[in-house]
PDB file of C-alpha atoms in Angstrom:
ATOM      1  CA  MET A   1      23.091   2.295   0.957  1.00 41.00           C
ATOM      2  CA  SER A   2      21.525   2.784  -2.359  1.00 45.00           C
ATOM      3  CA  ASN A   3      21.008   5.785  -4.225  1.00 47.00           C
ATOM      4  CA  VAL A   4      17.993   6.291  -6.426  1.00 50.00           C
ATOM      5  CA  SER A   5      19.946   6.196  -9.751  1.00 52.00           C
ATOM      6  CA  SER A   6      20.855   2.501  -8.991  1.00 78.00           C
ATOM      7  CA  MET A   7      17.238   1.440  -8.414  1.00 90.00           C
ATOM      8  CA  THR A   8      15.768  -0.599 -11.087  1.00 95.00           C
ATOM      9  CA  TYR A   9      12.864  -3.199 -11.302  1.00 96.00           C
ATOM     10  CA  THR A  10      15.678  -5.661 -11.694  1.00 96.00           C
ATOM     11  CA  ARG A  11      17.565  -4.645  -8.582  1.00 96.00           C
ATOM     12  CA  ILE A  12      14.511  -4.250  -6.477  1.00 97.00           C
ATOM     13  CA  GLY A  13      13.220  -7.703  -7.459  1.00 97.00           C
ATOM     14  CA  ALA A  14      16.446  -9.481  -6.780  1.00 97.00           C
ATOM     15  CA  ILE A  15      16.693  -7.821  -3.206  1.00 97.00           C
ATOM     16  CA  LEU A  16      13.062  -8.855  -2.617  1.00 98.00           C
ATOM     17  CA  HIS A  17      13.737 -12.429  -3.696  1.00 98.00           C
ATOM     18  CA  GLU A  18      17.025 -12.481  -1.605  1.00 97.00           C
ATOM     19  CA  ILE A  19      15.319 -11.589   1.583  1.00 97.00           C
ATOM     20  CA  GLY A  20      12.271 -13.879   1.108  1.00 97.00           C
ATOM     21  CA  MET A  21       9.581 -11.475   0.219  1.00 97.00           C
ATOM     22  CA  VAL A  22       8.920 -12.895  -3.411  1.00 97.00           C
ATOM     23  CA  SER A  23       9.317 -16.324  -4.847  1.00 96.00           C
ATOM     24  CA  GLU A  24      11.590 -17.038  -7.848  1.00 97.00           C
ATOM     25  CA  GLU A  25       8.301 -17.403  -9.946  1.00 97.00           C
ATOM     26  CA  GLN A  26       6.783 -14.080  -8.762  1.00 96.00           C
ATOM     27  CA  LEU A  27      10.324 -12.363  -9.533  1.00 97.00           C
ATOM     28  CA  HIS A  28      10.541 -13.648 -13.066  1.00 97.00           C
ATOM     29  CA  ARG A  29       6.810 -13.053 -13.793  1.00 97.00           C
ATOM     30  CA  THR A  30       6.948  -9.404 -12.582  1.00 97.00           C
ATOM     31  CA  LEU A  31      10.397  -8.768 -14.524  1.00 97.00           C
ATOM     32  CA  ALA A  32       8.791 -10.458 -17.717  1.00 97.00           C
ATOM     33  CA  GLU A  33       5.841  -7.946 -17.413  1.00 96.00           C
ATOM     34  CA  ALA A  34       8.255  -5.118 -16.873  1.00 95.00           C
ATOM     35  CA  ALA A  35      10.621  -6.256 -19.661  1.00 95.00           C
ATOM     36  CA  ASN A  36      10.574  -2.970 -21.526  1.00 95.00           C
ATOM     37  CA  TYR A  37      11.783  -0.981 -18.448  1.00 94.00           C
ATOM     38  CA  ALA A  38      13.055  -3.423 -15.908  1.00 95.00           C
ATOM     39  CA  ASP A  39      16.524  -2.072 -16.181  1.00 95.00           C
ATOM     40  CA  GLU A  40      15.743   1.633 -16.501  1.00 95.00           C
ATOM     41  CA  PRO A  41      16.996   3.688 -13.708  1.00 94.00           C
ATOM     42  CA  LEU A  42      14.022   4.915 -11.352  1.00 91.00           C
ATOM     43  CA  GLU A  43      13.869   8.567 -10.981  1.00 80.00           C
ATOM     44  CA  GLU A  44      13.062   8.839  -7.389  1.00 81.00           C
ATOM     45  CA  HIS A  45      12.211   6.775  -4.212  1.00 85.00           C
ATOM     46  CA  TYR A  46       8.536   7.014  -4.914  1.00 90.00           C
ATOM     47  CA  GLU A  47       8.805   5.311  -8.196  1.00 91.00           C
ATOM     48  CA  ALA A  48      10.853   2.614  -6.413  1.00 91.00           C
ATOM     49  CA  ALA A  49       8.179   2.354  -3.562  1.00 92.00           C
ATOM     50  CA  CYS A  50       5.492   2.028  -6.358  1.00 93.00           C
ATOM     51  CA  ALA A  51       7.483  -0.920  -7.921  1.00 95.00           C
ATOM     52  CA  LEU A  52       6.884  -2.980  -4.660  1.00 96.00           C
ATOM     53  CA  GLU A  53       3.190  -3.190  -5.619  1.00 96.00           C
ATOM     54  CA  GLU A  54       4.079  -4.752  -8.862  1.00 96.00           C
ATOM     55  CA  PHE A  55       5.962  -7.430  -7.076  1.00 97.00           C
ATOM     56  CA  GLY A  56       3.045  -8.267  -4.905  1.00 97.00           C
ATOM     57  CA  VAL A  57       4.402  -7.091  -1.432  1.00 98.00           C
ATOM     58  CA  ALA A  58       2.690  -3.810  -1.263  1.00 98.00           C
ATOM     59  CA  VAL A  59      -0.691  -1.941  -1.718  1.00 98.00           C
ATOM     60  CA  SER A  60      -1.037   1.642  -2.611  1.00 96.00           C
ATOM     61  CA  VAL A  61      -3.879   3.942  -1.491  1.00 97.00           C
ATOM     62  CA  HIS A  62      -4.606   6.157  -4.570  1.00 94.00           C
ATOM     63  CA  ALA A  63      -4.162   9.797  -3.662  1.00 92.00           C
ATOM     64  CA  ASP A  64      -6.078  11.090  -6.780  1.00 91.00           C
ATOM     65  CA  ASP A  65      -9.712  10.608  -7.362  1.00 91.00           C
ATOM     66  CA  ILE A  66     -11.356   7.079  -7.232  1.00 95.00           C
ATOM     67  CA  ASP A  67     -14.777   6.035  -8.342  1.00 95.00           C
ATOM     68  CA  SER A  68     -16.553   6.326  -5.011  1.00 95.00           C
ATOM     69  CA  ILE A  69     -15.678   5.912  -1.204  1.00 96.00           C
ATOM     70  CA  TYR A  70     -18.760   3.687  -1.023  1.00 95.00           C
ATOM     71  CA  TYR A  71     -17.169   1.026  -3.359  1.00 95.00           C
ATOM     72  CA  ASP A  72     -13.501   1.514  -3.571  1.00 97.00           C
ATOM     73  CA  TYR A  73     -12.416   0.724   0.114  1.00 98.00           C
ATOM     74  CA  ALA A  74     -13.813  -2.877  -0.561  1.00 98.00           C
ATOM     75  CA  THR A  75     -11.507  -3.157  -3.520  1.00 97.00           C
ATOM     76  CA  LEU A  76      -8.557  -1.774  -1.733  1.00 98.00           C
ATOM     77  CA  LEU A  77      -9.056  -4.131   1.170  1.00 98.00           C
ATOM     78  CA  GLU A  78      -9.429  -7.046  -1.331  1.00 98.00           C
ATOM     79  CA  ASP A  79      -6.125  -6.082  -2.762  1.00 98.00           C
ATOM     80  CA  ALA A  80      -4.470  -6.003   0.687  1.00 98.00           C
ATOM     81  CA  VAL A  81      -6.069  -9.490   1.739  1.00 98.00           C
ATOM     82  CA  ALA A  82      -4.501 -10.860  -1.477  1.00 97.00           C
ATOM     83  CA  VAL A  83      -1.104  -9.581  -0.709  1.00 97.00           C
ATOM     84  CA  ALA A  84      -1.448 -10.898   2.853  1.00 97.00           C
ATOM     85  CA  GLY A  85      -2.197 -14.418   1.623  1.00 96.00           C
ATOM     86  CA  GLY A  86      -5.929 -14.489   2.209  1.00 96.00           C
ATOM     87  CA  LYS A  87      -5.826 -15.659   5.745  1.00 96.00           C
ATOM     88  CA  VAL A  88      -8.238 -13.106   6.941  1.00 97.00           C
ATOM     89  CA  ALA A  89     -11.758 -12.586   5.651  1.00 98.00           C
ATOM     90  CA  ILE A  90     -12.824  -8.911   5.243  1.00 98.00           C
ATOM     91  CA  THR A  91     -16.483  -8.693   4.372  1.00 98.00           C
ATOM     92  CA  ASN A  92     -19.289  -6.103   4.284  1.00 98.00           C
ATOM     93  CA  VAL A  93     -17.187  -3.183   3.774  1.00 98.00           C
ATOM     94  CA  ARG A  94     -19.244  -0.004   3.907  1.00 98.00           C
ATOM     95  CA  ILE A  95     -19.275   3.733   4.668  1.00 97.00           C
ATOM     96  CA  VAL A  96     -21.667   4.954   7.222  1.00 97.00           C
ATOM     97  CA  ALA A  97     -22.078   8.707   6.482  1.00 94.00           C
ATOM     98  CA  GLY A  98     -21.693  11.048   9.201  1.00 93.00           C
ATOM     99  CA  GLU A  99     -23.661  14.275   9.441  1.00 92.00           C
ATOM    100  CA  GLY A 100     -23.137  17.287   7.265  1.00 88.00           C
ATOM    101  CA  ASP A 101     -22.063  17.741   3.596  1.00 87.00           C
ATOM    102  CA  LEU A 102     -18.902  16.284   2.103  1.00 88.00           C
ATOM    103  CA  GLU A 103     -17.803  19.795   0.941  1.00 84.00           C
ATOM    104  CA  ASP A 104     -17.433  20.865   4.486  1.00 84.00           C
ATOM    105  CA  GLY A 105     -15.660  17.737   5.471  1.00 88.00           C
ATOM    106  CA  ARG A 106     -17.532  14.846   7.033  1.00 95.00           C
ATOM    107  CA  LEU A 107     -16.614  12.386   9.654  1.00 96.00           C
ATOM    108  CA  ASP A 108     -17.691   8.992   8.307  1.00 97.00           C
ATOM    109  CA  GLN A 109     -17.337   5.600   9.678  1.00 97.00           C
ATOM    110  CA  LEU A 110     -15.509   2.879   7.392  1.00 98.00           C
ATOM    111  CA  GLU A 111     -17.118  -0.412   8.728  1.00 98.00           C
ATOM    112  CA  PHE A 112     -16.405  -4.042   7.962  1.00 98.00           C
ATOM    113  CA  GLU A 113     -16.150  -7.484   9.349  1.00 98.00           C
ATOM    114  CA  ARG A 114     -12.751  -9.059   9.929  1.00 98.00           C
ATOM    115  CA  ASP A 115     -13.288 -12.837  10.368  1.00 98.00           C
ATOM    116  CA  GLY A 116     -16.806 -12.093  11.417  1.00 97.00           C
ATOM    117  CA  LYS A 117     -16.006  -9.350  13.926  1.00 98.00           C
ATOM    118  CA  PRO A 118     -16.955  -5.822  13.442  1.00 98.00           C
ATOM    119  CA  VAL A 119     -14.262  -3.111  12.763  1.00 98.00           C
ATOM    120  CA  THR A 120     -15.035   0.633  12.708  1.00 98.00           C
ATOM    121  CA  ILE A 121     -12.496   3.088  11.780  1.00 98.00           C
ATOM    122  CA  LEU A 122     -13.144   6.845  11.542  1.00 98.00           C
ATOM    123  CA  ALA A 123     -12.788   8.352   8.080  1.00 97.00           C
ATOM    124  CA  ASP A 124     -12.652  12.230   7.226  1.00 96.00           C
ATOM    125  CA  HIS A 125     -13.904  12.545   3.739  1.00 96.00           C
ATOM    126  CA  LEU A 126     -14.033  15.941   1.810  1.00 92.00           C
ATOM    127  CA  ALA A 127     -15.320  14.194  -1.404  1.00 93.00           C
ATOM    128  CA  GLU A 128     -17.058  11.137  -2.527  1.00 94.00           C
ATOM    129  CA  ASP A 129     -14.116  10.360  -4.736  1.00 95.00           C
ATOM    130  CA  TYR A 130     -11.119  10.557  -2.472  1.00 94.00           C
ATOM    131  CA  TYR A 131      -9.987   8.151   0.187  1.00 97.00           C
ATOM    132  CA  ASP A 132      -8.983   9.276   3.710  1.00 96.00           C
ATOM    133  CA  GLN A 133      -5.547   8.116   3.400  1.00 95.00           C
ATOM    134  CA  GLY A 134      -5.027   7.448   7.266  1.00 96.00           C
ATOM    135  CA  ALA A 135      -8.253   5.528   7.531  1.00 98.00           C
ATOM    136  CA  ALA A 136      -7.466   3.538   4.418  1.00 98.00           C
ATOM    137  CA  CYS A 137      -3.943   2.662   5.788  1.00 97.00           C
ATOM    138  CA  GLU A 138      -5.465   1.696   9.106  1.00 98.00           C
ATOM    139  CA  ALA A 139      -7.956  -0.571   7.492  1.00 98.00           C
ATOM    140  CA  ILE A 140      -5.234  -2.280   5.290  1.00 98.00           C
ATOM    141  CA  ALA A 141      -3.388  -3.161   8.489  1.00 97.00           C
ATOM    142  CA  GLU A 142      -6.423  -5.243   9.584  1.00 98.00           C
ATOM    143  CA  THR A 143      -5.800  -7.628   6.626  1.00 98.00           C
ATOM    144  CA  ALA A 144      -2.748  -9.391   8.113  1.00 97.00           C
ATOM    145  CA  HIS A 145      -3.441 -12.531  10.112  1.00 96.00           C
ATOM    146  CA  ASP A 146      -2.683 -12.329  13.890  1.00 95.00           C
ATOM    147  CA  ASP A 147      -0.210 -15.177  13.523  1.00 96.00           C
ATOM    148  CA  ASP A 148       1.600 -13.549  10.490  1.00 96.00           C
ATOM    149  CA  PRO A 149       5.182 -12.445  11.407  1.00 97.00           C
ATOM    150  CA  ARG A 150       4.771  -9.746   8.812  1.00 97.00           C
ATOM    151  CA  THR A 151       2.941  -6.572   9.498  1.00 97.00           C
ATOM    152  CA  TRP A 152       1.790  -3.784   7.246  1.00 98.00           C
ATOM    153  CA  ARG A 153       4.394  -0.742   7.424  1.00 97.00           C
ATOM    154  CA  TYR A 154       3.814   2.757   5.871  1.00 96.00           C
ATOM    155  CA  LEU A 155       6.677   3.412   3.397  1.00 95.00           C
ATOM    156  CA  ASP A 156       8.052   6.902   3.763  1.00 91.00           C
ATOM    157  CA  PHE A 157       9.807   8.853   0.976  1.00 83.00           C
ATOM    158  CA  GLU A 158      10.777  12.378  -0.017  1.00 81.00           C
ATOM    159  CA  ARG A 159       7.861  14.399  -1.392  1.00 80.00           C
ATOM    160  CA  GLN A 160       7.906  17.273  -3.855  1.00 81.00           C
ATOM    161  CA  PRO A 161       5.756  20.262  -2.940  1.00 83.00           C
ATOM    162  CA  HIS A 162       2.353  20.454  -4.911  1.00 77.00           C
ATOM    163  CA  ARG A 163       2.330  16.878  -5.921  1.00 80.00           C
ATOM    164  CA  GLY A 164       0.102  14.150  -4.903  1.00 81.00           C
ATOM    165  CA  TYR A 165       1.588  10.886  -3.677  1.00 90.00           C
ATOM    166  CA  ASP A 166      -0.186   7.568  -3.063  1.00 94.00           C
ATOM    167  CA  SER A 167       0.330   6.054   0.345  1.00 95.00           C
ATOM    168  CA  ILE A 168       2.343   2.844  -0.031  1.00 96.00           C
ATOM    169  CA  MET A 169       1.771  -0.001   2.459  1.00 98.00           C
ATOM    170  CA  VAL A 170       4.338  -2.888   2.568  1.00 98.00           C
ATOM    171  CA  LEU A 171       3.811  -6.095   4.226  1.00 98.00           C
ATOM    172  CA  ALA A 172       7.136  -7.187   5.856  1.00 97.00           C
ATOM    173  CA  THR A 173       8.623  -8.875   8.887  1.00 97.00           C
ATOM    174  CA  PRO A 174      10.961  -6.539  10.977  1.00 96.00           C
ATOM    175  CA  GLU A 175      14.062  -8.270   9.414  1.00 97.00           C
ATOM    176  CA  GLN A 176      12.719  -7.659   5.899  1.00 97.00           C
ATOM    177  CA  ALA A 177      11.980  -4.036   6.498  1.00 96.00           C
ATOM    178  CA  GLN A 178      15.424  -3.546   7.905  1.00 96.00           C
ATOM    179  CA  ALA A 179      16.858  -5.231   4.822  1.00 96.00           C
ATOM    180  CA  LEU A 180      14.857  -2.975   2.631  1.00 95.00           C
ATOM    181  CA  GLN A 181      16.051  -0.013   4.560  1.00 94.00           C
ATOM    182  CA  THR A 182      19.771  -1.255   4.187  1.00 94.00           C
ATOM    183  CA  HIS A 183      19.653  -2.264   0.643  1.00 93.00           C
ATOM    184  CA  LEU A 184      17.302   0.098  -0.870  1.00 92.00           C
ATOM    185  CA  SER A 185      17.183   3.008   1.575  1.00 90.00           C
ATOM    186  CA  PHE A 186      13.568   2.602   2.315  1.00 92.00           C
ATOM    187  CA  THR A 187      12.205   4.042   5.530  1.00 92.00           C
ATOM    188  CA  PHE A 188       9.022   3.266   7.380  1.00 93.00           C
ATOM    189  CA  LEU A 189       6.950   5.328   9.734  1.00 87.00           C
ATOM    190  CA  ASN A 190       5.867   2.492  11.885  1.00 63.00           C
TER     191      ASN A 190
END
């Protein structure tokens, strides 16, 4: 087991490479970009979880405000498709607004085509500039190809009260997820 004080970008990258989640080229490229802080201890598991996105094996669903639910889901799904290797085509991403005002909470539909087939996910929106975290994570799960042995997994970590955290989705095989748990103490909800 690893404790947080021993986690650095360098250690995380080495483990990701060892378990086959990143190539040597990706490892070196990410560590070069993080050169100023690659060996600095990460303060908490959340920071370590966010590092996975920098290595190209995860996507984060921003918890703070975004530009607009009408545009940003498309960008989020583009990022997820890229992590998943681009084997699934996600097109025509849109929000179909439900009845009522956003201020009171509105049940919308997040709709898109996955390889030409329609997908609809219910999304509870309270504002135009905040994702429905659950709906976003459910949509990300649609970007992995059916033949891919990897699946999107929701990474869990300790949360401090009154602090917003992005949702981190990691694309991994069952063996890779187990290795992340063993070597970096990451846990997954699915």
